[in-house]
Tab-separated table of C-alpha atoms in Angstrom:
chain	number	residue	atom	x	y	z
A	7	MET	CA	-9.236	0.552	-30.773
A	8	ALA	CA	-8.582	-0.634	-27.122
A	9	ASP	CA	-11.181	-0.029	-24.307
A	10	TYR	CA	-9.580	3.367	-23.933
A	11	THR	CA	-7.913	5.609	-26.300
A	12	LEU	CA	-6.172	8.768	-25.968
A	13	GLU	CA	-8.500	10.144	-29.227
A	14	THR	CA	-11.276	10.584	-27.276
A	15	GLU	CA	-11.703	12.882	-23.504
A	16	GLU	CA	-13.233	9.614	-21.955
A	17	GLY	CA	-10.456	7.820	-23.134
A	18	ARG	CA	-7.629	10.253	-21.949
A	19	ARG	CA	-9.106	10.256	-18.701
A	20	GLU	CA	-9.190	6.671	-18.681
A	21	ALA	CA	-5.354	6.573	-19.572
A	22	LEU	CA	-4.864	8.913	-16.569
A	23	ARG	CA	-6.564	6.729	-14.065
A	24	ARG	CA	-4.873	3.709	-15.073
A	25	MET	CA	-1.262	5.787	-14.696
A	26	LEU	CA	-2.603	6.920	-11.255
A	27	THR	CA	-3.625	3.246	-10.527
A	28	ILE	CA	-0.176	1.778	-11.470
A	29	ARG	CA	1.675	4.736	-9.074
A	30	GLU	CA	-0.696	3.837	-6.381
A	31	PHE	CA	-0.458	0.403	-6.712
A	32	ASP	CA	2.980	0.161	-6.763
A	33	SER	CA	3.641	2.527	-3.971
A	34	THR	CA	1.289	0.591	-1.689
A	35	ALA	CA	3.031	-2.706	-2.582
A	36	GLY	CA	6.540	-1.245	-2.020
A	37	ASP	CA	5.353	-0.243	1.650
A	38	TYR	CA	3.828	-3.896	2.157
A	39	PHE	CA	6.997	-5.439	0.913
A	40	ALA	CA	9.022	-3.326	3.278
A	41	ASP	CA	6.548	-4.624	6.036
A	42	GLY	CA	7.317	-8.092	5.240
A	43	GLU	CA	3.590	-8.813	4.065
A	44	ILE	CA	4.913	-9.559	0.456
A	45	PRO	CA	7.329	-12.203	-0.077
A	46	GLY	CA	10.006	-12.823	-2.872
A	47	PHE	CA	11.012	-9.338	-5.107
A	48	VAL	CA	9.500	-6.710	-6.206
A	49	HIS	CA	10.374	-4.189	-9.237
A	50	LEU	CA	8.369	-1.173	-8.943
A	51	TYR	CA	7.275	0.662	-12.330
A	52	ILE	CA	6.699	4.258	-10.886
A	53	GLY	CA	7.947	6.765	-13.005
A	54	GLU	CA	7.334	4.798	-16.254
A	55	GLU	CA	3.849	4.612	-16.252
A	56	ALA	CA	3.268	6.568	-19.462
A	57	VAL	CA	5.142	3.589	-21.603
A	58	GLY	CA	2.577	0.893	-20.359
A	59	VAL	CA	-0.312	3.207	-20.527
A	60	GLY	CA	0.525	4.742	-23.972
A	61	ALA	CA	1.390	1.460	-25.660
A	62	CYS	CA	-1.913	-0.292	-24.312
A	63	ALA	CA	-3.936	2.467	-25.406
A	64	ALA	CA	-3.100	2.069	-29.054
A	65	LEU	CA	-3.774	-1.676	-29.061
A	66	GLU	CA	-7.164	-3.527	-29.676
A	67	PRO	CA	-8.453	-5.354	-26.623
A	68	ASP	CA	-7.493	-8.737	-27.775
A	69	ASP	CA	-3.820	-7.636	-28.711
A	70	TYR	CA	-1.369	-9.712	-26.916
A	71	ILE	CA	1.366	-8.162	-24.497
A	72	ALA	CA	4.466	-9.781	-22.866
A	73	SER	CA	5.789	-8.249	-19.998
A	74	THR	CA	9.170	-8.008	-17.979
A	75	HIS	CA	10.056	-8.616	-14.446
A	76	ARG	CA	8.601	-4.871	-13.851
A	77	GLY	CA	5.659	-5.920	-15.102
A	78	HIS	CA	2.823	-4.860	-12.418
A	79	GLY	CA	2.028	-1.621	-14.722
A	80	HIS	CA	1.844	-3.431	-18.149
A	81	CYS	CA	-0.787	-5.565	-16.020
A	82	ILE	CA	-2.797	-2.417	-14.865
A	83	ALA	CA	-2.600	-0.735	-18.359
A	84	LYS	CA	-3.801	-4.098	-19.818
A	85	GLY	CA	-6.781	-4.001	-17.674
A	86	LEU	CA	-6.127	-6.609	-15.033
A	87	ASP	CA	-7.718	-6.586	-11.744
A	88	PRO	CA	-5.815	-4.931	-8.968
A	89	LYS	CA	-7.322	-6.957	-6.462
A	90	LEU	CA	-6.297	-10.263	-8.065
A	91	MET	CA	-3.018	-8.662	-8.902
A	92	MET	CA	-2.389	-7.990	-5.061
A	93	ALA	CA	-3.394	-11.140	-4.100
A	94	GLU	CA	-0.933	-12.676	-6.346
A	95	LEU	CA	1.712	-10.580	-4.752
A	96	PHE	CA	0.714	-11.825	-1.248
A	97	GLY	CA	0.992	-15.582	-2.651
A	98	LYS	CA	-2.347	-15.879	-2.175
A	99	GLN	CA	-5.047	-18.720	-3.804
A	100	ASP	CA	-7.207	-15.802	-5.328
A	101	GLY	CA	-4.198	-14.423	-7.319
A	102	TYR	CA	-4.125	-14.706	-11.139
A	103	CYS	CA	-1.791	-17.688	-10.861
A	104	ASN	CA	-2.943	-18.823	-7.867
A	105	GLY	CA	-0.397	-17.600	-5.566
A	106	LYS	CA	2.519	-19.498	-7.511
A	107	GLY	CA	3.801	-16.795	-9.653
A	108	GLY	CA	4.201	-13.626	-7.508
A	109	SER	CA	5.210	-10.366	-8.550
A	110	MET	CA	7.471	-11.354	-11.425
A	111	HIS	CA	5.363	-13.972	-13.053
A	112	ILE	CA	1.486	-12.329	-13.105
A	113	ALA	CA	-0.045	-13.636	-16.225
A	114	ASP	CA	-3.784	-13.833	-17.538
A	115	VAL	CA	-4.170	-15.159	-20.983
A	116	ASP	CA	-7.520	-14.241	-21.282
A	117	SER	CA	-6.917	-10.791	-21.029
A	118	GLY	CA	-3.856	-10.770	-23.559
A	119	MET	CA	-1.453	-10.710	-20.843
A	120	LEU	CA	0.986	-13.460	-21.481
A	121	GLY	CA	3.020	-12.868	-18.637
A	122	ALA	CA	5.509	-10.688	-16.722
A	123	ASN	CA	9.057	-12.783	-16.691
A	124	GLY	CA	11.867	-13.030	-14.012
A	125	ILE	CA	14.129	-13.823	-17.002
A	126	VAL	CA	15.647	-10.721	-18.728
A	127	GLY	CA	14.571	-10.506	-22.115
A	128	ALA	CA	12.028	-13.171	-22.212
A	129	GLY	CA	9.204	-11.156	-23.486
A	130	PRO	CA	10.374	-10.479	-26.946
A	131	PRO	CA	10.380	-14.483	-27.676
A	132	LEU	CA	6.991	-14.768	-26.270
A	133	ALA	CA	5.694	-12.119	-28.364
A	134	THR	CA	7.319	-13.512	-31.387
A	135	GLY	CA	5.588	-16.733	-30.985
A	136	ALA	CA	2.434	-15.107	-30.272
A	137	ALA	CA	2.760	-13.020	-33.584
A	138	LEU	CA	3.516	-16.290	-35.329
A	139	SER	CA	0.092	-17.594	-33.949
A	140	ILE	CA	-1.688	-14.716	-35.358
A	141	ASP	CA	0.161	-14.989	-38.585
A	142	TYR	CA	-0.800	-18.687	-38.804
A	143	ASP	CA	-4.355	-18.232	-38.014
A	144	ASP	CA	-4.681	-15.043	-40.113
A	145	ARG	CA	-6.099	-12.903	-37.060
A	146	GLU	CA	-6.347	-9.319	-36.821
A	147	GLN	CA	-3.952	-8.738	-33.845
A	148	VAL	CA	-0.604	-8.041	-33.082
A	149	ALA	CA	1.698	-9.126	-30.397
A	150	VAL	CA	4.039	-6.674	-28.128
A	151	GLY	CA	7.110	-7.591	-26.342
A	152	PHE	CA	8.420	-5.219	-23.645
A	153	LEU	CA	12.047	-5.147	-22.745
A	154	GLY	CA	14.553	-3.155	-20.868
A	155	ASP	CA	17.380	-1.395	-22.169
A	156	GLY	CA	19.795	-4.013	-20.432
A	157	ALA	CA	17.707	-6.759	-22.349
A	158	VAL	CA	18.470	-5.587	-25.610
A	159	ALA	CA	21.946	-7.489	-25.485
A	160	GLN	CA	20.359	-10.428	-24.476
A	161	GLY	CA	20.734	-13.244	-27.496
A	162	GLN	CA	17.164	-14.405	-27.028
A	163	VAL	CA	15.973	-10.818	-27.908
A	164	HIS	CA	17.924	-10.702	-31.102
A	165	GLU	CA	16.835	-13.970	-32.000
A	166	ALA	CA	13.058	-13.252	-31.387
A	167	ILE	CA	13.392	-9.701	-33.392
A	168	ASN	CA	15.324	-11.526	-35.973
A	169	LEU	CA	12.834	-14.086	-36.723
A	170	ALA	CA	10.003	-11.539	-36.438
A	171	ALA	CA	11.693	-9.502	-39.074
A	172	THR	CA	12.439	-12.430	-41.292
A	173	TRP	CA	8.865	-13.763	-41.504
A	174	ASP	CA	7.254	-10.124	-41.351
A	175	LEU	CA	5.431	-11.207	-38.109
A	176	PRO	CA	3.035	-9.020	-36.578
A	177	ALA	CA	4.724	-7.933	-33.538
A	178	VAL	CA	6.148	-4.409	-31.956
A	179	PHE	CA	9.181	-4.441	-29.646
A	180	VAL	CA	9.004	-1.734	-26.856
A	181	VAL	CA	12.116	-1.129	-25.333
A	182	GLU	CA	11.850	0.669	-22.093
A	183	ASN	CA	15.003	2.611	-21.656
A	184	ASN	CA	15.103	3.547	-18.020
A	185	ARG	CA	18.844	4.702	-18.061
A	186	TYR	CA	19.877	1.618	-16.058
A	187	GLY	CA	20.417	-2.188	-16.548
A	188	GLU	CA	20.260	-2.688	-12.831
A	189	GLY	CA	23.021	-0.616	-11.773
A	190	THR	CA	25.058	-0.512	-14.919
A	191	PRO	CA	24.442	3.331	-17.060
A	192	VAL	CA	22.845	2.309	-20.601
A	193	GLU	CA	25.948	4.148	-22.083
A	194	GLU	CA	28.103	1.878	-20.478
A	195	GLN	CA	25.892	-1.233	-21.897
A	196	HIS	CA	25.624	-0.138	-25.523
A	197	ASN	CA	27.390	1.263	-28.543
A	198	VAL	CA	24.695	3.184	-29.986
A	199	ASP	CA	22.904	6.706	-28.570
A	200	ASP	CA	19.391	5.542	-29.510
A	201	LEU	CA	18.586	1.899	-28.734
A	202	SER	CA	16.181	2.142	-31.612
A	203	ASP	CA	19.017	2.160	-33.998
A	204	THR	CA	19.436	-1.855	-33.552
A	205	ALA	CA	16.441	-2.108	-35.822
A	206	GLY	CA	18.814	-1.379	-38.681
A	207	ALA	CA	20.634	-4.907	-38.039
A	208	TYR	CA	17.048	-6.166	-38.819
A	209	ASP	CA	16.297	-3.794	-41.979
A	210	ILE	CA	12.852	-2.797	-39.872
A	211	PRO	CA	11.739	0.537	-38.521
A	212	GLY	CA	13.055	2.325	-35.470
A	213	VAL	CA	11.928	5.302	-33.236
A	214	THR	CA	12.837	6.704	-30.119
A	215	VAL	CA	10.010	8.516	-28.347
A	216	ASP	CA	9.810	10.943	-25.064
A	217	GLY	CA	8.869	7.772	-22.529
A	218	MET	CA	7.629	10.247	-20.100
A	219	ASP	CA	4.926	11.319	-22.610
A	220	VAL	CA	1.997	9.156	-23.014
A	221	THR	CA	0.716	10.710	-26.012
A	222	ALA	CA	3.933	10.459	-27.666
A	223	VAL	CA	4.190	6.382	-26.617
A	224	ALA	CA	0.644	6.011	-27.825
A	225	GLU	CA	1.201	7.808	-31.477
A	226	ALA	CA	4.379	5.810	-32.002
A	227	ILE	CA	2.775	2.269	-31.135
A	228	GLU	CA	-0.254	3.126	-33.066
A	229	GLU	CA	2.344	3.748	-36.280
A	230	ALA	CA	3.758	0.197	-35.474
A	231	ARG	CA	0.570	-1.677	-35.065
A	232	LYS	CA	-0.690	-0.271	-38.434
A	233	HIS	CA	2.963	-1.244	-39.867
A	234	ALA	CA	2.622	-4.582	-38.419
A	235	ARG	CA	-1.008	-5.298	-39.521
A	236	ALA	CA	-0.299	-4.140	-43.202
A	237	GLY	CA	2.290	-7.194	-43.496
A	238	ASP	CA	5.196	-5.159	-42.989
A	239	GLY	CA	6.709	-6.975	-39.989
A	240	PRO	CA	7.934	-5.076	-36.472
A	241	THR	CA	9.240	-2.237	-35.258
A	242	ILE	CA	11.280	-1.179	-32.648
A	243	VAL	CA	10.227	1.697	-30.284
A	244	GLU	CA	12.456	2.793	-27.700
A	245	ALA	CA	10.623	4.979	-24.693
A	246	GLU	CA	13.328	7.147	-22.842
A	247	THR	CA	11.717	6.852	-19.447
A	248	TYR	CA	13.259	6.441	-15.712
A	249	ARG	CA	12.281	4.788	-12.526
A	250	TYR	CA	12.082	6.541	-9.584
A	251	ARG	CA	12.867	3.672	-7.101
A	252	GLY	CA	15.660	1.192	-7.171
A	253	HIS	CA	16.089	-1.973	-9.536
A	254	TYR	CA	14.467	-3.634	-6.931
A	255	GLU	CA	13.009	-2.709	-3.575
A	256	GLY	CA	16.079	-2.799	-1.209
A	257	ASP	CA	18.597	-1.657	-3.984
A	258	GLU	CA	20.457	0.818	-2.239
A	259	GLN	CA	21.285	2.537	-5.553
A	260	PRO	CA	24.886	3.663	-5.637
A	261	TYR	CA	24.950	4.087	-9.216
A	262	ARG	CA	23.057	7.401	-8.930
A	263	ASP	CA	22.120	10.469	-6.890
A	264	GLU	CA	19.206	12.139	-5.490
A	265	ASP	CA	19.717	14.915	-7.819
A	266	GLU	CA	19.187	13.094	-10.995
A	267	ILE	CA	16.203	11.501	-9.628
A	268	GLU	CA	14.764	14.705	-8.710
A	269	LYS	CA	15.795	16.127	-12.347
A	270	TRP	CA	13.775	13.137	-13.689
A	271	LYS	CA	10.684	13.838	-11.899
A	272	GLU	CA	10.455	17.369	-13.088
A	273	GLN	CA	9.125	15.845	-16.240
A	274	ASP	CA	6.983	13.308	-14.081
A	275	PRO	CA	4.241	11.459	-16.433
A	276	ILE	CA	1.003	11.759	-14.428
A	277	ASP	CA	1.645	15.488	-13.690
A	278	ARG	CA	2.476	16.267	-17.514
A	279	PHE	CA	-0.625	14.548	-18.435
A	280	SER	CA	-3.199	15.753	-16.044
A	281	ASP	CA	-1.737	19.296	-16.791
A	282	LEU	CA	-2.470	18.954	-20.094
A	283	LEU	CA	-6.018	17.903	-19.571
A	284	ILE	CA	-6.652	20.618	-17.153
A	285	ASP	CA	-4.973	22.883	-19.787
A	286	ARG	CA	-7.620	21.521	-22.163
A	287	GLY	CA	-10.915	22.118	-19.754
A	288	GLU	CA	-11.306	18.257	-19.632
A	289	LEU	CA	-10.361	17.909	-15.955
A	290	THR	CA	-10.422	20.003	-13.030
A	291	GLU	CA	-8.138	20.310	-9.986
A	292	GLU	CA	-10.652	19.080	-7.909
A	293	GLU	CA	-11.737	16.222	-10.008
A	294	LEU	CA	-7.803	15.095	-10.203
A	295	GLU	CA	-7.916	14.783	-5.987
A	296	GLU	CA	-11.277	12.941	-6.406
A	297	LEU	CA	-9.842	10.660	-8.961
A	298	ARG	CA	-6.681	10.151	-6.845
A	299	THR	CA	-8.988	9.395	-3.346
A	300	GLU	CA	-11.045	7.289	-5.337
A	301	ILE	CA	-7.624	5.170	-6.609
A	302	GLU	CA	-6.297	5.170	-2.907
A	303	ALA	CA	-9.625	3.419	-1.818
A	304	GLU	CA	-9.524	0.953	-4.393
A	305	ILE	CA	-6.057	-0.136	-3.939
A	306	GLU	CA	-6.755	-0.318	0.024
A	307	GLU	CA	-9.667	-2.621	-0.878
A	308	ALA	CA	-6.902	-4.620	-2.990
A	309	ILE	CA	-4.446	-5.186	-0.083
A	310	GLU	CA	-7.455	-6.260	2.376
A	311	TYR	CA	-8.722	-8.548	-0.397
A	312	ALA	CA	-5.089	-9.969	-0.641
A	313	GLN	CA	-4.554	-10.090	2.890
A	314	ASP	CA	-8.007	-12.256	3.628
A	315	ALA	CA	-7.560	-14.311	0.617
A	316	PRO	CA	-6.896	-18.187	1.792
A	317	LEU	CA	-3.237	-19.510	0.914
A	318	PRO	CA	-2.840	-21.962	-1.953
A	319	ASP	CA	-3.311	-25.889	-0.800
A	320	PRO	CA	-0.068	-27.478	-1.073
A	321	SER	CA	-1.392	-30.339	-2.597
A	322	GLU	CA	-2.208	-28.634	-5.356
A	323	ALA	CA	1.556	-27.385	-6.125
A	324	TYR	CA	2.127	-29.344	-8.982
A	325	GLU	CA	-1.459	-28.236	-10.845
A	326	ASP	CA	-0.777	-25.420	-13.742
A	327	MET	CA	2.414	-26.606	-14.406
A	328	PHE	CA	1.931	-28.947	-17.346
A	329	ALA	CA	-0.532	-29.350	-20.336
A	330	GLU	CA	-0.665	-32.580	-19.426
A	331	MET	CA	0.728	-33.692	-16.021
A	332	PRO	CA	3.572	-36.263	-16.367
A	333	PRO	CA	2.318	-39.776	-14.836
A	334	GLU	CA	5.163	-39.762	-12.195
A	335	ILE	CA	4.398	-36.523	-10.918
A	336	GLU	CA	0.649	-36.964	-11.064
A	337	ARG	CA	1.587	-40.419	-8.768
A	338	PHE	CA	3.737	-37.870	-6.395
A	339	ALA	CA	0.795	-35.147	-6.313
A	340	SER	CA	-1.975	-38.046	-5.618
A	341	GLN	CA	0.087	-39.290	-2.723
A	342	ALA	CA	0.432	-35.428	-1.240
A	343	ARG	CA	-3.022	-35.135	-1.609
A	344	ALA	CA	-3.860	-38.618	0.077
A	345	ASP	CA	-1.407	-37.325	2.553
A	346	GLY	CA	-3.620	-34.465	3.666
A	347	GLY	CA	-1.555	-31.816	1.241
A	348	SER	CA	1.931	-32.515	2.436
A	349	LEU	CA	4.491	-32.619	-0.004
A	350	GLY	CA	6.869	-34.611	1.783
A	351	GLY	CA	7.519	-38.449	1.744
A	352	ASP	CA	8.917	-40.669	-1.051
A	353	ARG	CA	9.316	-39.259	-4.119
A	354	ARG	CA	10.233	-42.084	-6.094
């Protein structure tokens, strides 16, 4: 199984650690974004931790995932380093993408993380492509494509799932139904009660689970992975969850009220899982607080790392963009390097 699994006590504690790390990472990132230290946009995963962690707990270390614009949680669940992630958010050279991707485009192919993506619904096509490569090379892997409820209606999502289903590719599509496509309630977007019912159009399995329960998510993904590895094609897993923060930081959220948010917080995935471990005698309240303190220190270290890291060299702006840099771009980049890093000048 993965480098952590809910089937062992050690694995369950690691799953809790990753959920807590996601919560602390995104809470801290939101604060530094508000202070103007993180550029661009950030979309926080707070409240949805059980989905990413539950899914990745059911995967093998070399399985692939393709994320969304709300990708911090998927990255941490898959095992990426919060220091390199934070550096990427800060736009620094030491980040996973050398500071060129930012919050919505963190990727680390070596870890099986094919990338967060600012394009709504872009994860499933990447997952289908990865699944095709797995099938072509006859490898023992699967590819998981995460998407939100709003992305279910995107054309490229249909194309990706249809192709994966038609060719019986080893893919799993995880719909994180957090009730809103930006500000539009899910019931105003779709004509089905359960988004997993869309699986019927492709003649593949579809299941809806409690996305605030990490165990329920892990069990569903484990079954979907077995189905995919048996050569029976993809599954759509809908995880009903909730984001506590706005669609993006700065979202005024006129589409919902505090009573609704507080109602969902009563089902908090971290509280539910930590309470379960305490009830089982696998964790004490003191150990939980020690773990929180340890993670807070780790994220503070990540902030310091990001703040101290250098900015990208402007002369490297065109690197990492092409498998083979086109000659006309190479000429311009070479001139920029000769000019001491400036990207100005004649672009002909």
